[in-house]
Coordinates of C-alpha atoms in Angstrom, one line a residue:
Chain A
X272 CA 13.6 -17.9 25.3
X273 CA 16.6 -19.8 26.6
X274 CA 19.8 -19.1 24.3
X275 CA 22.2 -21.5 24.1
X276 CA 25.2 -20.0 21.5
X277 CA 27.0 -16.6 21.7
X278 CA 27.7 -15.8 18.6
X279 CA 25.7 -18.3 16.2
X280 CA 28.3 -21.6 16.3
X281 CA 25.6 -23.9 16.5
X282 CA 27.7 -26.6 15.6
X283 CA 29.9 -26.3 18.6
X284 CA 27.0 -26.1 21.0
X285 CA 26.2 -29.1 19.1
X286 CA 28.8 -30.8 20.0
X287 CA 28.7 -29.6 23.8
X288 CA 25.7 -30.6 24.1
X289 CA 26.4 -34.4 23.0
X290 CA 29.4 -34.3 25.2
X291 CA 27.4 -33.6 27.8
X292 CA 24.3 -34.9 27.9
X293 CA 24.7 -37.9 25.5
X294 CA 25.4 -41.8 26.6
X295 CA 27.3 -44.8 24.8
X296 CA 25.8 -48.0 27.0
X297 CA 27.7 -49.7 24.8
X298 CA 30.0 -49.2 21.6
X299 CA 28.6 -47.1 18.5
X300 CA 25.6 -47.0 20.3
X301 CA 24.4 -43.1 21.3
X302 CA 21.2 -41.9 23.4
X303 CA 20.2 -38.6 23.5
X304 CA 17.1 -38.9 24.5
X305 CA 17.8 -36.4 27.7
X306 CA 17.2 -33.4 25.0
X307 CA 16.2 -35.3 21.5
X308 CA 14.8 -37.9 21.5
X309 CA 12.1 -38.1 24.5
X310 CA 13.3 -35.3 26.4
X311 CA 13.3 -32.5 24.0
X312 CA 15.0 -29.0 24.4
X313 CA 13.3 -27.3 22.3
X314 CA 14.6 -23.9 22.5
X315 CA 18.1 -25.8 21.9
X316 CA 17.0 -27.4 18.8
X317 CA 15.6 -24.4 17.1
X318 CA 18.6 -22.7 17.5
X319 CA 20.8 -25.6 16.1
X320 CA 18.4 -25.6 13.1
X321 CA 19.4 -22.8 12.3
X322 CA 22.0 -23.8 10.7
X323 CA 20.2 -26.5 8.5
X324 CA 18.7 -22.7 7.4
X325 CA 22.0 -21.5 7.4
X326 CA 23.0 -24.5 4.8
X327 CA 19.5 -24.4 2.9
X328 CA 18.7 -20.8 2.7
X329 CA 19.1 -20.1 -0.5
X330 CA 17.0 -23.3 -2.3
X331 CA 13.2 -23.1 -2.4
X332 CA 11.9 -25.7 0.2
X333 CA 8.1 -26.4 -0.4
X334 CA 7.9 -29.5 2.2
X335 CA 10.0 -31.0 5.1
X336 CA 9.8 -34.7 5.0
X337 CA 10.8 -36.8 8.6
X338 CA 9.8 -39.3 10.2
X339 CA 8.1 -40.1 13.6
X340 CA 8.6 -39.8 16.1
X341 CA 11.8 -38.4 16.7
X342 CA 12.4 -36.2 13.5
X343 CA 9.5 -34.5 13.7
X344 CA 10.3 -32.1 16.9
X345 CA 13.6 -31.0 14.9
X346 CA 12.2 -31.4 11.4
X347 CA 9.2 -28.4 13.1
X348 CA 12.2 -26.4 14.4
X349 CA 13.6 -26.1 11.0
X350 CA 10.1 -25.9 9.4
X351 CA 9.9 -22.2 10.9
X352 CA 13.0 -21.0 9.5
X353 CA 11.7 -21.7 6.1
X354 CA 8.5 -21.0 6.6
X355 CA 7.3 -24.3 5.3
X356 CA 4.7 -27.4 6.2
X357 CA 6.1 -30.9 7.6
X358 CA 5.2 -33.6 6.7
X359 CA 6.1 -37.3 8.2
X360 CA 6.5 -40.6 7.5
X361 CA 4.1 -43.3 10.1
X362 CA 6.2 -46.4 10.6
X363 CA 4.6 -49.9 11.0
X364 CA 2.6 -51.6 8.8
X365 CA 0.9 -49.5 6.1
X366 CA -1.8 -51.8 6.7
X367 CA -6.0 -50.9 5.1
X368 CA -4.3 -47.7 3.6
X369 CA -4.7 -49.4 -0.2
X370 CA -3.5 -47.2 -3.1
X371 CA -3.8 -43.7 -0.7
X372 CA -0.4 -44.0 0.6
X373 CA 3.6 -43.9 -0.7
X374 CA 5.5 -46.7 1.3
X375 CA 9.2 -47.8 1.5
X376 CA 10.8 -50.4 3.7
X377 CA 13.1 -49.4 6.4
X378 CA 15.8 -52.3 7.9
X379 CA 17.2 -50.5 11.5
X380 CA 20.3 -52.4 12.1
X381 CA 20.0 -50.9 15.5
X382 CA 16.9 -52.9 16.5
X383 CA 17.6 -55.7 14.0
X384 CA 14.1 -55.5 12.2
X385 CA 12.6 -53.9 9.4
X386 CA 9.5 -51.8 9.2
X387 CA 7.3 -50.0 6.6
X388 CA 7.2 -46.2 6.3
X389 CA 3.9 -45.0 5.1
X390 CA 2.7 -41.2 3.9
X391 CA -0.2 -40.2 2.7
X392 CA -0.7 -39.4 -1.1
X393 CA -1.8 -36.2 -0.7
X394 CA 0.4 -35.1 1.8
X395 CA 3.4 -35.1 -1.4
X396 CA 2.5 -33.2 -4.9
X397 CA 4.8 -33.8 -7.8
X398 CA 7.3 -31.2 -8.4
X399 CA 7.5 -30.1 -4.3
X400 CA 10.9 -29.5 -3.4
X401 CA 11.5 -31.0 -0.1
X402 CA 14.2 -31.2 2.5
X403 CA 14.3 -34.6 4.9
X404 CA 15.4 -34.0 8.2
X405 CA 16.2 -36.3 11.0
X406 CA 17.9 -37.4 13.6
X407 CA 20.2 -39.9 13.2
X408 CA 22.1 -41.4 10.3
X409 CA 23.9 -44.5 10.2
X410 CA 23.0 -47.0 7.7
X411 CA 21.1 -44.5 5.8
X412 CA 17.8 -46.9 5.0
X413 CA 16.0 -44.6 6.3
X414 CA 17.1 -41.9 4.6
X415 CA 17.1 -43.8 1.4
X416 CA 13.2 -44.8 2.0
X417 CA 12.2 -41.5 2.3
X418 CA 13.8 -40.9 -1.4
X419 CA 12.0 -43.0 -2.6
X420 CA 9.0 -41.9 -1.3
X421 CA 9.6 -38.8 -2.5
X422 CA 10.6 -40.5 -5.8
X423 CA 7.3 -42.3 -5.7
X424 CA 5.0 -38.7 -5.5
X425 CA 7.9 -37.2 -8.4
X426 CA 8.8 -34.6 -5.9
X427 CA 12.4 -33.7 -5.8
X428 CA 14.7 -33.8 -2.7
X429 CA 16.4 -30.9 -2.6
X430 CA 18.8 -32.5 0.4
X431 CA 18.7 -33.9 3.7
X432 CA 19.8 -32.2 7.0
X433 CA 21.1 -34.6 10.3
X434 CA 21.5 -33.8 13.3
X435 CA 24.0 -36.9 13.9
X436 CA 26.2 -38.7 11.5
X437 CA 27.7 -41.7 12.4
X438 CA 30.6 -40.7 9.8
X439 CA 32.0 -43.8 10.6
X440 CA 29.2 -46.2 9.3
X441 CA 28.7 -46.4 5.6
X442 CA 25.2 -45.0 4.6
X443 CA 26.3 -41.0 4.5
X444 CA 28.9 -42.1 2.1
X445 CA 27.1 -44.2 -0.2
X446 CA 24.0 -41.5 -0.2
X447 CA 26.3 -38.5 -1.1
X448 CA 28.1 -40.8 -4.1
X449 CA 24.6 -41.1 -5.3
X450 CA 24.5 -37.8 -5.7
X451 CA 21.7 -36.5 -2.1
X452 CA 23.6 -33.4 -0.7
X453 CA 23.3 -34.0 2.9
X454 CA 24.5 -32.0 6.1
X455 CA 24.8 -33.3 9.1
X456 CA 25.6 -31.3 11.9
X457 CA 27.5 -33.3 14.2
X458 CA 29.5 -35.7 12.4
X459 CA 31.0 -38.6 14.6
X460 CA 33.9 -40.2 14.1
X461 CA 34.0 -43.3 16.8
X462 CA 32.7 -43.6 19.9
X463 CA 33.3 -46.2 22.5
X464 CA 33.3 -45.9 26.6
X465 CA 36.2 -43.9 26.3
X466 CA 34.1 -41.5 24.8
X467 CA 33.0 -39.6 21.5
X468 CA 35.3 -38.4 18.6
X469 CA 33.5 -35.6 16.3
X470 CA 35.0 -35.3 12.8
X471 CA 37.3 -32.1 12.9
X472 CA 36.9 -29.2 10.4
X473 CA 32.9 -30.2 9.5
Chain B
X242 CA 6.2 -16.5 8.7
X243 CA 2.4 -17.0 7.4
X244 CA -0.4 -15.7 9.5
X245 CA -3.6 -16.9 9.5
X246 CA -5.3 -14.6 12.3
X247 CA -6.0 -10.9 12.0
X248 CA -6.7 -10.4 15.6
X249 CA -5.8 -12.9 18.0
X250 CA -8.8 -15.0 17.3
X251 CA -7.1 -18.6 17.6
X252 CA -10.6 -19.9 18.6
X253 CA -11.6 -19.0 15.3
X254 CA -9.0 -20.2 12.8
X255 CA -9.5 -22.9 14.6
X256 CA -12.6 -23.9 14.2
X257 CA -12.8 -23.1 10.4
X258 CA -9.8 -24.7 9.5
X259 CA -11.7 -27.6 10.8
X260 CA -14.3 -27.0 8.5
X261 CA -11.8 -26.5 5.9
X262 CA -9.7 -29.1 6.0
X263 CA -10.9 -31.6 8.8
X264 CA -12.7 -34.9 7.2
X265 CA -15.6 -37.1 8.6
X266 CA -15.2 -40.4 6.9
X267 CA -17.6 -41.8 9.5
X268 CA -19.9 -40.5 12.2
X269 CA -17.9 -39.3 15.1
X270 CA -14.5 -40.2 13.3
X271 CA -12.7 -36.7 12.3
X272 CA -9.2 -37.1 10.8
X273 CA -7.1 -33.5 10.6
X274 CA -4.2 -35.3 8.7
X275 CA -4.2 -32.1 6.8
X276 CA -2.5 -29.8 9.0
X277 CA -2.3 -31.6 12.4
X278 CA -1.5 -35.4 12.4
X279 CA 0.6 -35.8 9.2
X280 CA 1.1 -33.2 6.9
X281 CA 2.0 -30.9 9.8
X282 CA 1.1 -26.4 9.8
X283 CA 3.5 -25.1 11.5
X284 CA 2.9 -21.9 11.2
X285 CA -0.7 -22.3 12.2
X286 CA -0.3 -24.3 15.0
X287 CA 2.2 -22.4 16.6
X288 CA -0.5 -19.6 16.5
X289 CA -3.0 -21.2 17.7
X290 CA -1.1 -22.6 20.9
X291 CA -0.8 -18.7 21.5
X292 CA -4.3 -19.7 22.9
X293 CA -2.8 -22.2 25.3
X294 CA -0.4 -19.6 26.4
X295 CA -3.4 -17.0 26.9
X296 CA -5.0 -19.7 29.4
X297 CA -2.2 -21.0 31.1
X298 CA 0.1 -18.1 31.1
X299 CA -0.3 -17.2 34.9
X300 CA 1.0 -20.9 35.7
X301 CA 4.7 -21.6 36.4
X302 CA 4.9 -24.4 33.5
X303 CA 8.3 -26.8 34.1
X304 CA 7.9 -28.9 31.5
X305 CA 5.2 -30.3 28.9
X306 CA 3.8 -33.4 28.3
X307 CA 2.7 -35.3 25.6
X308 CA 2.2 -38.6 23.5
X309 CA 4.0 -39.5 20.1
X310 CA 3.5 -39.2 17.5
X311 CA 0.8 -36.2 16.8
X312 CA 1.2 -34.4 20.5
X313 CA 5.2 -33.9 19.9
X314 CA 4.5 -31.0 17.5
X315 CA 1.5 -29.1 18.8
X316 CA 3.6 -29.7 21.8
X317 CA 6.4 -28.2 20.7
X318 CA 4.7 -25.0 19.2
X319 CA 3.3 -24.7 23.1
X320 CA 6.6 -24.9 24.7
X321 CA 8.1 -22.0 22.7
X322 CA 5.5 -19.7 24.4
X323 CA 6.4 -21.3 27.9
X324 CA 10.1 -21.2 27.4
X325 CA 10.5 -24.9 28.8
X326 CA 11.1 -28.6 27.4
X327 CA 8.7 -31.3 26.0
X328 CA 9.0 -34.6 27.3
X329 CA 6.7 -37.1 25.6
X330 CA 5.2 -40.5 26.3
X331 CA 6.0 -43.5 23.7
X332 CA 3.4 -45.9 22.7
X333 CA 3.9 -49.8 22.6
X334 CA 4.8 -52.5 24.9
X335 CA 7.0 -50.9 27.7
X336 CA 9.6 -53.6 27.3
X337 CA 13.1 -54.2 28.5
X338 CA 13.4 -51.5 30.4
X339 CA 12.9 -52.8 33.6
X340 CA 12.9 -49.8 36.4
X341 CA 13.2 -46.9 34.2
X342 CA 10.3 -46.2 33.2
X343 CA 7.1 -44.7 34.3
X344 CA 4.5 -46.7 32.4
X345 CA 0.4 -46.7 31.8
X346 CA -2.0 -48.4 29.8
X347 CA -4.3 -46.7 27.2
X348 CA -7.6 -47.8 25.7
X349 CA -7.5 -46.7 22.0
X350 CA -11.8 -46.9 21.5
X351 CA -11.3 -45.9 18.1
X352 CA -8.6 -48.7 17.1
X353 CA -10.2 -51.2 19.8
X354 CA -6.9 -51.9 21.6
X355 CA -5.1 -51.3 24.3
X356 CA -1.5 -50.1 24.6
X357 CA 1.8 -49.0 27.0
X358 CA 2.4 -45.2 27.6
X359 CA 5.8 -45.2 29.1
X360 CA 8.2 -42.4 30.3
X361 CA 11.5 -42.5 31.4
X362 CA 12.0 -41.6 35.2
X363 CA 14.9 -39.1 34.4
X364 CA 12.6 -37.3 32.4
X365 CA 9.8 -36.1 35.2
X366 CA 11.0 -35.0 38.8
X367 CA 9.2 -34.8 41.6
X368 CA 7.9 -31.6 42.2
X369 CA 7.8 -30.8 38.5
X370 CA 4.7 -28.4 37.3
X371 CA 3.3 -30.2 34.1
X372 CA 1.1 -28.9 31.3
X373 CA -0.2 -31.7 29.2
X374 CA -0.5 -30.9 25.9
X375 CA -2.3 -33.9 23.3
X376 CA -4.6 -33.2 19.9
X377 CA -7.7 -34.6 20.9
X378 CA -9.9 -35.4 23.6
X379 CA -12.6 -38.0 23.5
X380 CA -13.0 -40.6 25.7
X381 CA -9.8 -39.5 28.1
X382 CA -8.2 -42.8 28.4
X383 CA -4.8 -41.4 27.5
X384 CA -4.6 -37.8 29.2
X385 CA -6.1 -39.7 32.2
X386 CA -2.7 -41.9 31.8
X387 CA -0.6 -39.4 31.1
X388 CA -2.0 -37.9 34.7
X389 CA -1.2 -41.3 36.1
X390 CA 2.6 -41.3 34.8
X391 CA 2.9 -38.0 36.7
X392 CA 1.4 -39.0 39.6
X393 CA 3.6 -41.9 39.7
X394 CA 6.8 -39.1 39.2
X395 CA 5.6 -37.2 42.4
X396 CA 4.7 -33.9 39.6
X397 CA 1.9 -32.0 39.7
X398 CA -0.2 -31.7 36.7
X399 CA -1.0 -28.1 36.0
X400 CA -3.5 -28.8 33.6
X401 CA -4.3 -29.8 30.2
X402 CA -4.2 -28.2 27.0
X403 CA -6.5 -29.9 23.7
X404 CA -6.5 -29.1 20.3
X405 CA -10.1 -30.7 19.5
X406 CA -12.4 -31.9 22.2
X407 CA -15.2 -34.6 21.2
X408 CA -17.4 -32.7 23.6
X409 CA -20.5 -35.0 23.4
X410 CA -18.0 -37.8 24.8
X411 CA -17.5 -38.4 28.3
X412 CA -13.7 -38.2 29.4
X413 CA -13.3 -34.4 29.3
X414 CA -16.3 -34.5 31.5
X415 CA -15.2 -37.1 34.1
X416 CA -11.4 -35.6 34.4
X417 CA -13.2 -32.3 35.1
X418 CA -15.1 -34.0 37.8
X419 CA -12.0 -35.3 39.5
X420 CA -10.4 -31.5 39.2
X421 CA -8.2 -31.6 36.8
X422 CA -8.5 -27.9 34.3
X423 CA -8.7 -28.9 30.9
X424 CA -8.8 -26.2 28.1
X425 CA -10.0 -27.3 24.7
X426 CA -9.6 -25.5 22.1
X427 CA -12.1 -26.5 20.0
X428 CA -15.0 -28.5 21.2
X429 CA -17.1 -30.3 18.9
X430 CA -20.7 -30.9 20.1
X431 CA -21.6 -33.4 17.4
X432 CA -20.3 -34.5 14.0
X433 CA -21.5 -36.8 10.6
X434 CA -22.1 -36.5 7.4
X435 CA -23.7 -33.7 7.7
X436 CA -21.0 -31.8 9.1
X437 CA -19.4 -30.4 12.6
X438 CA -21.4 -28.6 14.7
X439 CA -18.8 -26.5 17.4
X440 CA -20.0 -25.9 21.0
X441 CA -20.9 -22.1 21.2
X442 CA -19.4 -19.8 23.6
X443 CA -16.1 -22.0 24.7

């Protein structure tokens, strides 16, 4: 396969990779949907997971929780360093699914609307250790929806890795003073049409 | 990582992970939310598109395509045999986006509606070799889209790759008709509460 970084920085082909193939239309606003999110390089992408293993290795991950669509192409990257099942979160109306599903509301500032995330009963036991991957963080309600999801099925959430933190916006923060260890692996600082700042020394 | 086949036999761990794991609420409905469509094998998936590989592996593959949400990781698993990217189809109304998009309309039998498949034009060039990849097969409403978004992008479609075929349905049939190669996996000749009864010999 393809191989993207020389000597394992997978941050700094991260990065790269954003500078390059990334778009602001407008301020705070970031596609990458050219190689994430419709578009996906997946030989990239399991090499930058490698360092949510490199981060993660040394706690017991049962599950990966995401949700679609996006998060699950990265979250099944990662899922092969540790060797572990995915499992993701449907969005829209958990609608006929009665008492067989956990579900959390999810407000995207982005799209100014709020939606339900829905999983499966089953698809959590209590006690399973899992890791949440996605994306993007911003906000954080999605992030925080998938806790309590995982809350609802008493599993334990060992962390969360990101592929993209807007470091700038205030859900990272408040998540992390909560006490979720999360890693992000490109952590942005601003970003505007004069371009994209990344958080030195992450 | 886990291994589920001694010898190669995808067809086979296939097929009885099906009966394992697969569910028939209702006659002719068969939910694999197990391992496939929500709580997501990695492991075992990316084996068994080792079988998709085996079929297709004479092709020069560019890219593959799919539909969120469950076609983005079976998808994925294929594209680490063909060394190339995924580019997948959203669902929903195709709107606001005007000229960029490559968009078709799918008839869900099963959920009695019909729906937008769209695809951003950057995403598909002309010329492109394209290996759909999707989970199931029934009445071919979306892989015959899916063909219809590439058609529209000038690429040619290589062929198609299924998880699970609802043999005793007609689409697989009528694509086949009009040329196009589709390899199922698993073909199911009939199922109910009695159980699934595979289609020998594929």
């Amino acid at each position: 396969m393809k191989k993207y970084s020389e000597n394992g920085d997978f941050l700094k082909i991260l990065e790269e990779r954003i500078l390059k193939d990334g778009q602001v239309p407008e301020k705070d606003v970031l596609k990458v949907d050219n190689f994430v999110n419709q578009r996906i390089d997946v030989a990239f992408l399991r090499e930058v997971c490698g360092e949510f293993y490199n981060r993660f290795k040394n706690e017991k991950i049962d599950k990966i929780l995401t949700i679609e669509a996006s998060g699950i192409a990265i979250a099944c990257m990662a899922a092969q360093y540790f060797d572990c099942d995915v499992v993701f979160a449907k969005k829209g109306e958990a609608r006929n699914m009665g008492n067989d599903v956990y579900t959390a509301k999810v407000t995207s500032f982005t799209r100014n609307r709020v939606y339900d995330l829905s999983v499966g009963r089953r698809h959590i036991s209590k006690g399973d250790r899992l890791l949440i991957i996605d994306d993007f963080l911003a906000e954080g309600s999605a992030l925080s929806s998938l806790c309590s999801i995982a809350g609802q099925a008493e599993a334990e959430v060992v962390g969360a890795g990101i592929l993209i933190e807007k470091a700038y916006m205030t859900g990272g923060r408040e998540l992390r003073e909560k006490g979720l260890r999360i890693e992000s692996l490109a952590m942005i600082d601003r970003m505007d049409e004069d371009g994209i700042v990344f958080r030195s020394g992450n």
